[in-house]
Structures are given as C-alpha cells and as structure tokens.
Amino acid sequence: MVIWFFSINILSFFYEKKFKIMNENIANIKDLLQDYTIETTPKVYKKIEELKSLLPKKTWVYITYLPDEDPRNIIETAKKIKEEGLEPIPHLPARTIENFHNLEKYIGSLSEISGVNKILIIGGSSSQKGNISSSIEVLRTGLTEKFQFTDIGLAGHPEGSPDINNDELDKAIIDKNNFSKNTNANLFLVTQFFFEASSFITWEKHLNKLGNQLEIHAGLPGPANLKTLITFAKSCGIGNSLKFLSKQALNISKIASTNTPDKIINDLSNYKKSNNYSKLSKIHFYPFGGMKRTSSWVNALINNDISINNDGEIKIDSFNF
C-alpha cells in the first residue's frame, strides 16, 4: 500500500513537471510569433486588395522588389498598405537600381509619397544594372538618414548565397555591424528562408564569432505543398534546404499535402529559450502557399489552443485550411 502510494505520487510529480514544461514551450512559441512579419508583391497585393482583414494592426509587411518591377508599383503598394494601418517595408535591391540619382528618388518617394520609415536593403539580383553593388554602399550614402528611416533590415544567409562567397558574406556582416554603431536607425538582419532549425543555429554561432550584435528575424516558408517549396528553393539556390525537401519528396504521401514549418518554429523557440546569447527576435514568413493561408495559420497558432507532440510538431485546435 505504501509503495503504491509513493508510486502514484512520483507519477503525479512527473506528469505535473511534463505539463509545466509543455505550457512553457507553448508560451515561448506564441511569444516568438507575436510580432511576426510577412511579405507580398505589388501583383499579389493588387489581387488581394486589402490586408487589414488578414493581419493584426501594425504588422510589418515587406514588399518584394523583383528585378523587372516598376519602382512606382512598390511606392504605390507601400502607400496603400500604410493607409490600411499596417507597416510597409519596401525592398531596396541595390544592384537593381541604375544610379545614385534613381536611388535617392526611390528612397525619397518611399518617405514622402508612401509615408514609410522602414526599409529592407539587400544586394538583390546577381545581374547588376548600374554602379551600385551592395547594401552597405546604399547605407553609406546617408540617404536613409536624410529621409529619416528608423528601421533598416539587411539580408542574412543561413545557407550561404549562390552569388556571394562566404568571405564576402562575413565581411558584409562585419561592415553592417560597424555601420550600426554610427547611426540612430535600428538595423537588423532578415534571413533567407530555410527548412531546418539546424541551418539557422549553425549560422548564428558563426555570426557570434564575427561579433554580430544585430537582432535577427528568421525567414520561414508559410504553409505550402512540397512542389511549390522545391520550386522556390531552386530559384533561390538554397542547397541544404533543397536536399532536405528532395528527401521529403521521396515520401509520396507528402507531395500533395500542405507542409507547415511548425517543427522548425518549435525548434527555434527551444533554441532561443536555452541560449541567452541568441539575437533571434522575430519570425518572418514567406507566404509561398498564399497570403491568406499563411496569415490564417500563423494567427491560429497565436490565438488558438495548441499542443506539441513527441516529434515536436505543433497541433492547432479548431483549425483547418
């Protein structure tokens, strides 16, 4: 009888501890997702017509600037998104801008016409159109200060870049950190998308050796099928992720089903919790499977009851695509 009593108490203790850990993990996941960001294109936005019904107020919405895009479309899209009560963050791909005159015109228009004070400056296309070759060149013009931009995102590459060698990527991180020490703007890194938390963790450990002090927004793909994800991974030249997806595609049952980054989110949340040095602060979503699908899924993760199974996968109560 005594043994039975103590056995019950021990089991009760372990179940309570497991339940407490589960609740802490869930709280950490929701906290990490709370200020999530997302992106769109002028073409997609034109089809959707409005985003305020899909996203929480003041959500940061990045606007992709493709190589053949008319900058006036970016400016107009940013203006409309701002009018919806959201925070537009237009892309500025340095190598797509033909000259410094056009650069000032674009940055000035975003500020004065669109009313934005946040921007993402990236190198952009490997094909350089003019005499601007990198994001650090754009920063050094002083134009973001002239037009009073308060938040400036810069590119991060957890799996490297097909267009830039690793030494140049390292130098870029160091240069960006050095620039951040002499500006009032908040500089941060937004990463290319990846499919395994290990890619991010290995990369951030390397950044720490370089002395990185910039906060990091981890880029993840929104819910989409494998075919769509593989297409985007190929177009971006993301090697490790492409290998991971190709292995997943060997499982025929997974090809047509919707893939969600819930396990990556759980892994990143656990990593952030157990590593005080981590600069991970937000999750940025690439809505490859559609803006509505991605936003509804993320909003449900934040607002609905969720549970985590033994494989680290997150299940959402009362939610279906």
JSON list of N, CA and C in Angstrom, two decimals, residues 106-169:
[
{"chain": "A", "resi": 106, "resn": "TYR", "atom": "N", "xyz": [14.01, 57.06, -55.38]},
{"chain": "A", "resi": 106, "resn": "TYR", "atom": "CA", "xyz": [13.23, 55.93, -54.85]},
{"chain": "A", "resi": 106, "resn": "TYR", "atom": "C", "xyz": [13.07, 56.05, -53.34]},
{"chain": "A", "resi": 107, "resn": "ILE", "atom": "N", "xyz": [14.18, 56.26, -52.63]},
{"chain": "A", "resi": 107, "resn": "ILE", "atom": "CA", "xyz": [14.12, 56.36, -51.17]},
{"chain": "A", "resi": 107, "resn": "ILE", "atom": "C", "xyz": [13.29, 57.57, -50.76]},
{"chain": "A", "resi": 108, "resn": "GLY", "atom": "N", "xyz": [13.47, 58.68, -51.45]},
{"chain": "A", "resi": 108, "resn": "GLY", "atom": "CA", "xyz": [12.71, 59.89, -51.14]},
{"chain": "A", "resi": 108, "resn": "GLY", "atom": "C", "xyz": [11.22, 59.71, -51.37]},
{"chain": "A", "resi": 109, "resn": "SER", "atom": "N", "xyz": [10.86, 59.02, -52.45]},
{"chain": "A", "resi": 109, "resn": "SER", "atom": "CA", "xyz": [9.44, 58.79, -52.76]},
{"chain": "A", "resi": 109, "resn": "SER", "atom": "C", "xyz": [8.79, 57.88, -51.72]},
{"chain": "A", "resi": 110, "resn": "LEU", "atom": "N", "xyz": [9.53, 56.87, -51.26]},
{"chain": "A", "resi": 110, "resn": "LEU", "atom": "CA", "xyz": [9.00, 55.98, -50.23]},
{"chain": "A", "resi": 110, "resn": "LEU", "atom": "C", "xyz": [8.68, 56.76, -48.96]},
{"chain": "A", "resi": 111, "resn": "SER", "atom": "N", "xyz": [9.53, 57.72, -48.64]},
{"chain": "A", "resi": 111, "resn": "SER", "atom": "CA", "xyz": [9.31, 58.53, -47.45]},
{"chain": "A", "resi": 111, "resn": "SER", "atom": "C", "xyz": [8.20, 59.56, -47.65]},
{"chain": "A", "resi": 112, "resn": "GLU", "atom": "N", "xyz": [8.30, 60.32, -48.74]},
{"chain": "A", "resi": 112, "resn": "GLU", "atom": "CA", "xyz": [7.42, 61.48, -48.92]},
{"chain": "A", "resi": 112, "resn": "GLU", "atom": "C", "xyz": [6.06, 61.14, -49.53]},
{"chain": "A", "resi": 113, "resn": "ILE", "atom": "N", "xyz": [6.00, 60.12, -50.37]},
{"chain": "A", "resi": 113, "resn": "ILE", "atom": "CA", "xyz": [4.73, 59.74, -51.01]},
{"chain": "A", "resi": 113, "resn": "ILE", "atom": "C", "xyz": [4.06, 58.60, -50.24]},
{"chain": "A", "resi": 114, "resn": "SER", "atom": "N", "xyz": [4.84, 57.57, -49.93]},
{"chain": "A", "resi": 114, "resn": "SER", "atom": "CA", "xyz": [4.27, 56.39, -49.25]},
{"chain": "A", "resi": 114, "resn": "SER", "atom": "C", "xyz": [4.14, 56.60, -47.74]},
{"chain": "A", "resi": 115, "resn": "GLY", "atom": "N", "xyz": [4.95, 57.50, -47.20]},
{"chain": "A", "resi": 115, "resn": "GLY", "atom": "CA", "xyz": [4.89, 57.75, -45.76]},
{"chain": "A", "resi": 115, "resn": "GLY", "atom": "C", "xyz": [5.52, 56.67, -44.91]},
{"chain": "A", "resi": 116, "resn": "VAL", "atom": "N", "xyz": [6.50, 55.96, -45.46]},
{"chain": "A", "resi": 116, "resn": "VAL", "atom": "CA", "xyz": [7.12, 54.87, -44.71]},
{"chain": "A", "resi": 116, "resn": "VAL", "atom": "C", "xyz": [8.43, 55.32, -44.06]},
{"chain": "A", "resi": 117, "resn": "ASN", "atom": "N", "xyz": [8.81, 54.64, -42.99]},
{"chain": "A", "resi": 117, "resn": "ASN", "atom": "CA", "xyz": [10.10, 54.92, -42.34]},
{"chain": "A", "resi": 117, "resn": "ASN", "atom": "C", "xyz": [10.87, 53.64, -42.04]},
{"chain": "A", "resi": 118, "resn": "LYS", "atom": "N", "xyz": [10.47, 52.56, -42.72]},
{"chain": "A", "resi": 118, "resn": "LYS", "atom": "CA", "xyz": [11.14, 51.27, -42.57]},
{"chain": "A", "resi": 118, "resn": "LYS", "atom": "C", "xyz": [11.47, 50.75, -43.96]},
{"chain": "A", "resi": 119, "resn": "ILE", "atom": "N", "xyz": [12.60, 50.05, -44.10]},
{"chain": "A", "resi": 119, "resn": "ILE", "atom": "CA", "xyz": [13.03, 49.59, -45.42]},
{"chain": "A", "resi": 119, "resn": "ILE", "atom": "C", "xyz": [13.92, 48.36, -45.26]},
{"chain": "A", "resi": 120, "resn": "LEU", "atom": "N", "xyz": [13.92, 47.50, -46.28]},
{"chain": "A", "resi": 120, "resn": "LEU", "atom": "CA", "xyz": [14.84, 46.36, -46.33]},
{"chain": "A", "resi": 120, "resn": "LEU", "atom": "C", "xyz": [15.81, 46.59, -47.47]},
{"chain": "A", "resi": 121, "resn": "ILE", "atom": "N", "xyz": [17.08, 46.72, -47.16]},
{"chain": "A", "resi": 121, "resn": "ILE", "atom": "CA", "xyz": [18.10, 46.96, -48.17]},
{"chain": "A", "resi": 121, "resn": "ILE", "atom": "C", "xyz": [18.89, 45.67, -48.39]},
{"chain": "A", "resi": 122, "resn": "ILE", "atom": "N", "xyz": [18.86, 45.18, -49.62]},
{"chain": "A", "resi": 122, "resn": "ILE", "atom": "CA", "xyz": [19.54, 43.92, -49.96]},
{"chain": "A", "resi": 122, "resn": "ILE", "atom": "C", "xyz": [20.41, 44.13, -51.20]},
{"chain": "A", "resi": 123, "resn": "GLY", "atom": "N", "xyz": [21.31, 43.19, -51.45]},
{"chain": "A", "resi": 123, "resn": "GLY", "atom": "CA", "xyz": [22.11, 43.26, -52.67]},
{"chain": "A", "resi": 123, "resn": "GLY", "atom": "C", "xyz": [21.24, 43.07, -53.89]},
{"chain": "A", "resi": 124, "resn": "GLY", "atom": "N", "xyz": [20.34, 42.08, -53.80]},
{"chain": "A", "resi": 124, "resn": "GLY", "atom": "CA", "xyz": [19.41, 41.83, -54.90]},
{"chain": "A", "resi": 124, "resn": "GLY", "atom": "C", "xyz": [19.97, 40.94, -55.97]},
{"chain": "A", "resi": 125, "resn": "SER", "atom": "N", "xyz": [19.50, 41.13, -57.17]},
{"chain": "A", "resi": 125, "resn": "SER", "atom": "CA", "xyz": [19.85, 40.29, -58.31]},
{"chain": "A", "resi": 125, "resn": "SER", "atom": "C", "xyz": [21.36, 40.23, -58.53]},
{"chain": "A", "resi": 126, "resn": "SER", "atom": "N", "xyz": [21.83, 39.07, -59.00]},
{"chain": "A", "resi": 126, "resn": "SER", "atom": "CA", "xyz": [23.26, 38.92, -59.30]},
{"chain": "A", "resi": 126, "resn": "SER", "atom": "C", "xyz": [23.65, 39.74, -60.52]},
{"chain": "A", "resi": 127, "resn": "SER", "atom": "N", "xyz": [22.66, 40.12, -61.33]},
{"chain": "A", "resi": 127, "resn": "SER", "atom": "CA", "xyz": [22.89, 40.93, -62.52]},
{"chain": "A", "resi": 127, "resn": "SER", "atom": "C", "xyz": [22.80, 42.41, -62.15]},
{"chain": "A", "resi": 128, "resn": "GLN", "atom": "N", "xyz": [23.94, 43.08, -62.13]},
{"chain": "A", "resi": 128, "resn": "GLN", "atom": "CA", "xyz": [23.99, 44.48, -61.70]},
{"chain": "A", "resi": 128, "resn": "GLN", "atom": "C", "xyz": [23.63, 45.41, -62.85]},
{"chain": "A", "resi": 129, "resn": "LYS", "atom": "N", "xyz": [22.63, 46.27, -62.63]},
{"chain": "A", "resi": 129, "resn": "LYS", "atom": "CA", "xyz": [22.16, 47.18, -63.69]},
{"chain": "A", "resi": 129, "resn": "LYS", "atom": "C", "xyz": [22.96, 48.47, -63.76]},
{"chain": "A", "resi": 130, "resn": "GLY", "atom": "N", "xyz": [23.48, 48.91, -62.63]},
{"chain": "A", "resi": 130, "resn": "GLY", "atom": "CA", "xyz": [24.17, 50.20, -62.61]},
{"chain": "A", "resi": 130, "resn": "GLY", "atom": "C", "xyz": [25.47, 50.14, -61.85]},
{"chain": "A", "resi": 131, "resn": "ASN", "atom": "N", "xyz": [25.78, 51.21, -61.10]},
{"chain": "A", "resi": 131, "resn": "ASN", "atom": "CA", "xyz": [27.06, 51.29, -60.40]},
{"chain": "A", "resi": 131, "resn": "ASN", "atom": "C", "xyz": [26.94, 51.12, -58.89]},
{"chain": "A", "resi": 132, "resn": "ILE", "atom": "N", "xyz": [25.82, 50.54, -58.44]},
{"chain": "A", "resi": 132, "resn": "ILE", "atom": "CA", "xyz": [25.64, 50.26, -57.01]},
{"chain": "A", "resi": 132, "resn": "ILE", "atom": "C", "xyz": [25.69, 48.74, -56.83]},
{"chain": "A", "resi": 133, "resn": "SER", "atom": "N", "xyz": [26.59, 48.27, -56.00]},
{"chain": "A", "resi": 133, "resn": "SER", "atom": "CA", "xyz": [26.82, 46.82, -55.94]},
{"chain": "A", "resi": 133, "resn": "SER", "atom": "C", "xyz": [26.42, 46.14, -54.64]},
{"chain": "A", "resi": 134, "resn": "SER", "atom": "N", "xyz": [26.14, 46.92, -53.59]},
{"chain": "A", "resi": 134, "resn": "SER", "atom": "CA", "xyz": [25.85, 46.27, -52.31]},
{"chain": "A", "resi": 134, "resn": "SER", "atom": "C", "xyz": [24.99, 47.14, -51.40]},
{"chain": "A", "resi": 135, "resn": "SER", "atom": "N", "xyz": [24.44, 46.50, -50.38]},
{"chain": "A", "resi": 135, "resn": "SER", "atom": "CA", "xyz": [23.60, 47.22, -49.41]},
{"chain": "A", "resi": 135, "resn": "SER", "atom": "C", "xyz": [24.42, 48.21, -48.59]},
{"chain": "A", "resi": 136, "resn": "ILE", "atom": "N", "xyz": [25.67, 47.87, -48.29]},
{"chain": "A", "resi": 136, "resn": "ILE", "atom": "CA", "xyz": [26.49, 48.77, -47.48]},
{"chain": "A", "resi": 136, "resn": "ILE", "atom": "C", "xyz": [26.77, 50.07, -48.24]},
{"chain": "A", "resi": 137, "resn": "GLU", "atom": "N", "xyz": [26.87, 50.00, -49.57]},
{"chain": "A", "resi": 137, "resn": "GLU", "atom": "CA", "xyz": [27.04, 51.21, -50.37]},
{"chain": "A", "resi": 137, "resn": "GLU", "atom": "C", "xyz": [25.83, 52.13, -50.23]},
{"chain": "A", "resi": 138, "resn": "VAL", "atom": "N", "xyz": [24.65, 51.52, -50.22]},
{"chain": "A", "resi": 138, "resn": "VAL", "atom": "CA", "xyz": [23.42, 52.30, -50.04]},
{"chain": "A", "resi": 138, "resn": "VAL", "atom": "C", "xyz": [23.42, 52.97, -48.67]},
{"chain": "A", "resi": 139, "resn": "LEU", "atom": "N", "xyz": [23.77, 52.23, -47.64]},
{"chain": "A", "resi": 139, "resn": "LEU", "atom": "CA", "xyz": [23.80, 52.78, -46.29]},
{"chain": "A", "resi": 139, "resn": "LEU", "atom": "C", "xyz": [24.75, 53.97, -46.19]},
{"chain": "A", "resi": 140, "resn": "ARG", "atom": "N", "xyz": [25.90, 53.84, -46.84]},
{"chain": "A", "resi": 140, "resn": "ARG", "atom": "CA", "xyz": [26.93, 54.88, -46.72]},
{"chain": "A", "resi": 140, "resn": "ARG", "atom": "C", "xyz": [26.60, 56.16, -47.48]},
{"chain": "A", "resi": 141, "resn": "THR", "atom": "N", "xyz": [25.56, 56.14, -48.30]},
{"chain": "A", "resi": 141, "resn": "THR", "atom": "CA", "xyz": [25.15, 57.38, -48.99]},
{"chain": "A", "resi": 141, "resn": "THR", "atom": "C", "xyz": [24.52, 58.37, -48.02]},
{"chain": "A", "resi": 142, "resn": "GLY", "atom": "N", "xyz": [24.03, 57.88, -46.88]},
{"chain": "A", "resi": 142, "resn": "GLY", "atom": "CA", "xyz": [23.37, 58.75, -45.92]},
{"chain": "A", "resi": 142, "resn": "GLY", "atom": "C", "xyz": [21.93, 59.06, -46.27]},
{"chain": "A", "resi": 143, "resn": "LEU", "atom": "N", "xyz": [21.40, 58.44, -47.32]},
{"chain": "A", "resi": 143, "resn": "LEU", "atom": "CA", "xyz": [20.04, 58.75, -47.77]},
{"chain": "A", "resi": 143, "resn": "LEU", "atom": "C", "xyz": [18.97, 58.26, -46.79]},
{"chain": "A", "resi": 144, "resn": "THR", "atom": "N", "xyz": [19.23, 57.14, -46.13]},
{"chain": "A", "resi": 144, "resn": "THR", "atom": "CA", "xyz": [18.23, 56.67, -45.16]},
{"chain": "A", "resi": 144, "resn": "THR", "atom": "C", "xyz": [18.13, 57.62, -43.97]},
{"chain": "A", "resi": 145, "resn": "GLU", "atom": "N", "xyz": [19.25, 58.25, -43.63]},
{"chain": "A", "resi": 145, "resn": "GLU", "atom": "CA", "xyz": [19.22, 59.25, -42.55]},
{"chain": "A", "resi": 145, "resn": "GLU", "atom": "C", "xyz": [18.57, 60.54, -43.04]},
{"chain": "A", "resi": 146, "resn": "LYS", "atom": "N", "xyz": [18.88, 60.93, -44.26]},
{"chain": "A", "resi": 146, "resn": "LYS", "atom": "CA", "xyz": [18.30, 62.15, -44.83]},
{"chain": "A", "resi": 146, "resn": "LYS", "atom": "C", "xyz": [16.77, 62.08, -44.82]},
{"chain": "A", "resi": 147, "resn": "PHE", "atom": "N", "xyz": [16.23, 60.91, -45.16]},
{"chain": "A", "resi": 147, "resn": "PHE", "atom": "CA", "xyz": [14.77, 60.75, -45.23]},
{"chain": "A", "resi": 147, "resn": "PHE", "atom": "C", "xyz": [14.19, 60.11, -43.97]},
{"chain": "A", "resi": 148, "resn": "GLN", "atom": "N", "xyz": [15.00, 60.06, -42.92]},
{"chain": "A", "resi": 148, "resn": "GLN", "atom": "CA", "xyz": [14.55, 59.70, -41.56]},
{"chain": "A", "resi": 148, "resn": "GLN", "atom": "C", "xyz": [13.93, 58.30, -41.45]},
{"chain": "A", "resi": 149, "resn": "PHE", "atom": "N", "xyz": [14.61, 57.32, -42.03]},
{"chain": "A", "resi": 149, "resn": "PHE", "atom": "CA", "xyz": [14.19, 55.93, -41.85]},
{"chain": "A", "resi": 149, "resn": "PHE", "atom": "C", "xyz": [14.66, 55.45, -40.47]},
{"chain": "A", "resi": 150, "resn": "THR", "atom": "N", "xyz": [13.74, 54.87, -39.72]},
{"chain": "A", "resi": 150, "resn": "THR", "atom": "CA", "xyz": [14.04, 54.47, -38.34]},
{"chain": "A", "resi": 150, "resn": "THR", "atom": "C", "xyz": [14.45, 53.01, -38.20]},
{"chain": "A", "resi": 151, "resn": "ASP", "atom": "N", "xyz": [13.98, 52.16, -39.12]},
{"chain": "A", "resi": 151, "resn": "ASP", "atom": "CA", "xyz": [14.26, 50.72, -39.06]},
{"chain": "A", "resi": 151, "resn": "ASP", "atom": "C", "xyz": [14.75, 50.24, -40.42]},
{"chain": "A", "resi": 152, "resn": "ILE", "atom": "N", "xyz": [15.91, 49.60, -40.42]},
{"chain": "A", "resi": 152, "resn": "ILE", "atom": "CA", "xyz": [16.52, 49.16, -41.67]},
{"chain": "A", "resi": 152, "resn": "ILE", "atom": "C", "xyz": [16.88, 47.68, -41.58]},
{"chain": "A", "resi": 153, "resn": "GLY", "atom": "N", "xyz": [16.23, 46.88, -42.41]},
{"chain": "A", "resi": 153, "resn": "GLY", "atom": "CA", "xyz": [16.53, 45.46, -42.48]},
{"chain": "A", "resi": 153, "resn": "GLY", "atom": "C", "xyz": [17.64, 45.20, -43.48]},
{"chain": "A", "resi": 154, "resn": "LEU", "atom": "N", "xyz": [18.46, 44.21, -43.20]},
{"chain": "A", "resi": 154, "resn": "LEU", "atom": "CA", "xyz": [19.56, 43.81, -44.07]},
{"chain": "A", "resi": 154, "resn": "LEU", "atom": "C", "xyz": [19.55, 42.30, -44.21]},
{"chain": "A", "resi": 155, "resn": "ALA", "atom": "N", "xyz": [20.10, 41.80, -45.30]},
{"chain": "A", "resi": 155, "resn": "ALA", "atom": "CA", "xyz": [19.99, 40.37, -45.61]},
{"chain": "A", "resi": 155, "resn": "ALA", "atom": "C", "xyz": [20.89, 39.49, -44.75]},
{"chain": "A", "resi": 156, "resn": "GLY", "atom": "N", "xyz": [20.36, 38.32, -44.39]},
{"chain": "A", "resi": 156, "resn": "GLY", "atom": "CA", "xyz": [21.13, 37.28, -43.72]},
{"chain": "A", "resi": 156, "resn": "GLY", "atom": "C", "xyz": [20.98, 35.98, -44.50]},
{"chain": "A", "resi": 157, "resn": "HIS", "atom": "N", "xyz": [22.05, 35.20, -44.57]},
{"chain": "A", "resi": 157, "resn": "HIS", "atom": "CA", "xyz": [22.05, 33.98, -45.41]},
{"chain": "A", "resi": 157, "resn": "HIS", "atom": "C", "xyz": [22.49, 32.76, -44.61]},
{"chain": "A", "resi": 158, "resn": "PRO", "atom": "N", "xyz": [21.56, 32.11, -43.90]},
{"chain": "A", "resi": 158, "resn": "PRO", "atom": "CA", "xyz": [21.93, 30.93, -43.10]},
{"chain": "A", "resi": 158, "resn": "PRO", "atom": "C", "xyz": [22.56, 29.80, -43.91]},
{"chain": "A", "resi": 159, "resn": "GLU", "atom": "N", "xyz": [22.22, 29.70, -45.19]},
{"chain": "A", "resi": 159, "resn": "GLU", "atom": "CA", "xyz": [22.77, 28.61, -46.01]},
{"chain": "A", "resi": 159, "resn": "GLU", "atom": "C", "xyz": [23.69, 29.15, -47.11]},
{"chain": "A", "resi": 160, "resn": "GLY", "atom": "N", "xyz": [24.21, 30.34, -46.90]},
{"chain": "A", "resi": 160, "resn": "GLY", "atom": "CA", "xyz": [25.09, 30.93, -47.90]},
{"chain": "A", "resi": 160, "resn": "GLY", "atom": "C", "xyz": [24.31, 31.52, -49.06]},
{"chain": "A", "resi": 161, "resn": "SER", "atom": "N", "xyz": [25.04, 31.99, -50.06]},
{"chain": "A", "resi": 161, "resn": "SER", "atom": "CA", "xyz": [24.41, 32.60, -51.23]},
{"chain": "A", "resi": 161, "resn": "SER", "atom": "C", "xyz": [25.08, 32.07, -52.50]},
{"chain": "A", "resi": 162, "resn": "PRO", "atom": "N", "xyz": [24.29, 31.79, -53.55]},
{"chain": "A", "resi": 162, "resn": "PRO", "atom": "CA", "xyz": [24.89, 31.32, -54.80]},
{"chain": "A", "resi": 162, "resn": "PRO", "atom": "C", "xyz": [25.66, 32.42, -55.53]},
{"chain": "A", "resi": 163, "resn": "ASP", "atom": "N", "xyz": [25.44, 33.68, -55.14]},
{"chain": "A", "resi": 163, "resn": "ASP", "atom": "CA", "xyz": [26.05, 34.81, -55.84]},
{"chain": "A", "resi": 163, "resn": "ASP", "atom": "C", "xyz": [27.22, 35.44, -55.08]},
{"chain": "A", "resi": 164, "resn": "ILE", "atom": "N", "xyz": [27.35, 35.13, -53.78]},
{"chain": "A", "resi": 164, "resn": "ILE", "atom": "CA", "xyz": [28.37, 35.78, -52.95]},
{"chain": "A", "resi": 164, "resn": "ILE", "atom": "C", "xyz": [29.13, 34.71, -52.17]},
{"chain": "A", "resi": 165, "resn": "ASN", "atom": "N", "xyz": [30.46, 34.76, -52.21]},
{"chain": "A", "resi": 165, "resn": "ASN", "atom": "CA", "xyz": [31.23, 33.74, -51.48]},
{"chain": "A", "resi": 165, "resn": "ASN", "atom": "C", "xyz": [31.19, 34.01, -49.98]},
{"chain": "A", "resi": 166, "resn": "ASN", "atom": "N", "xyz": [31.56, 33.02, -49.20]},
{"chain": "A", "resi": 166, "resn": "ASN", "atom": "CA", "xyz": [31.43, 33.09, -47.75]},
{"chain": "A", "resi": 166, "resn": "ASN", "atom": "C", "xyz": [32.27, 34.20, -47.11]},
{"chain": "A", "resi": 167, "resn": "ASP", "atom": "N", "xyz": [33.46, 34.44, -47.66]},
{"chain": "A", "resi": 167, "resn": "ASP", "atom": "CA", "xyz": [34.31, 35.51, -47.12]},
{"chain": "A", "resi": 167, "resn": "ASP", "atom": "C", "xyz": [33.64, 36.87, -47.29]},
{"chain": "A", "resi": 168, "resn": "GLU", "atom": "N", "xyz": [33.02, 37.08, -48.44]},
{"chain": "A", "resi": 168, "resn": "GLU", "atom": "CA", "xyz": [32.33, 38.35, -48.68]},
{"chain": "A", "resi": 168, "resn": "GLU", "atom": "C", "xyz": [31.10, 38.48, -47.78]},
{"chain": "A", "resi": 169, "resn": "LEU", "atom": "N", "xyz": [30.41, 37.36, -47.55]},
{"chain": "A", "resi": 169, "resn": "LEU", "atom": "CA", "xyz": [29.25, 37.39, -46.65]},
{"chain": "A", "resi": 169, "resn": "LEU", "atom": "C", "xyz": [29.69, 37.75, -45.23]}
]
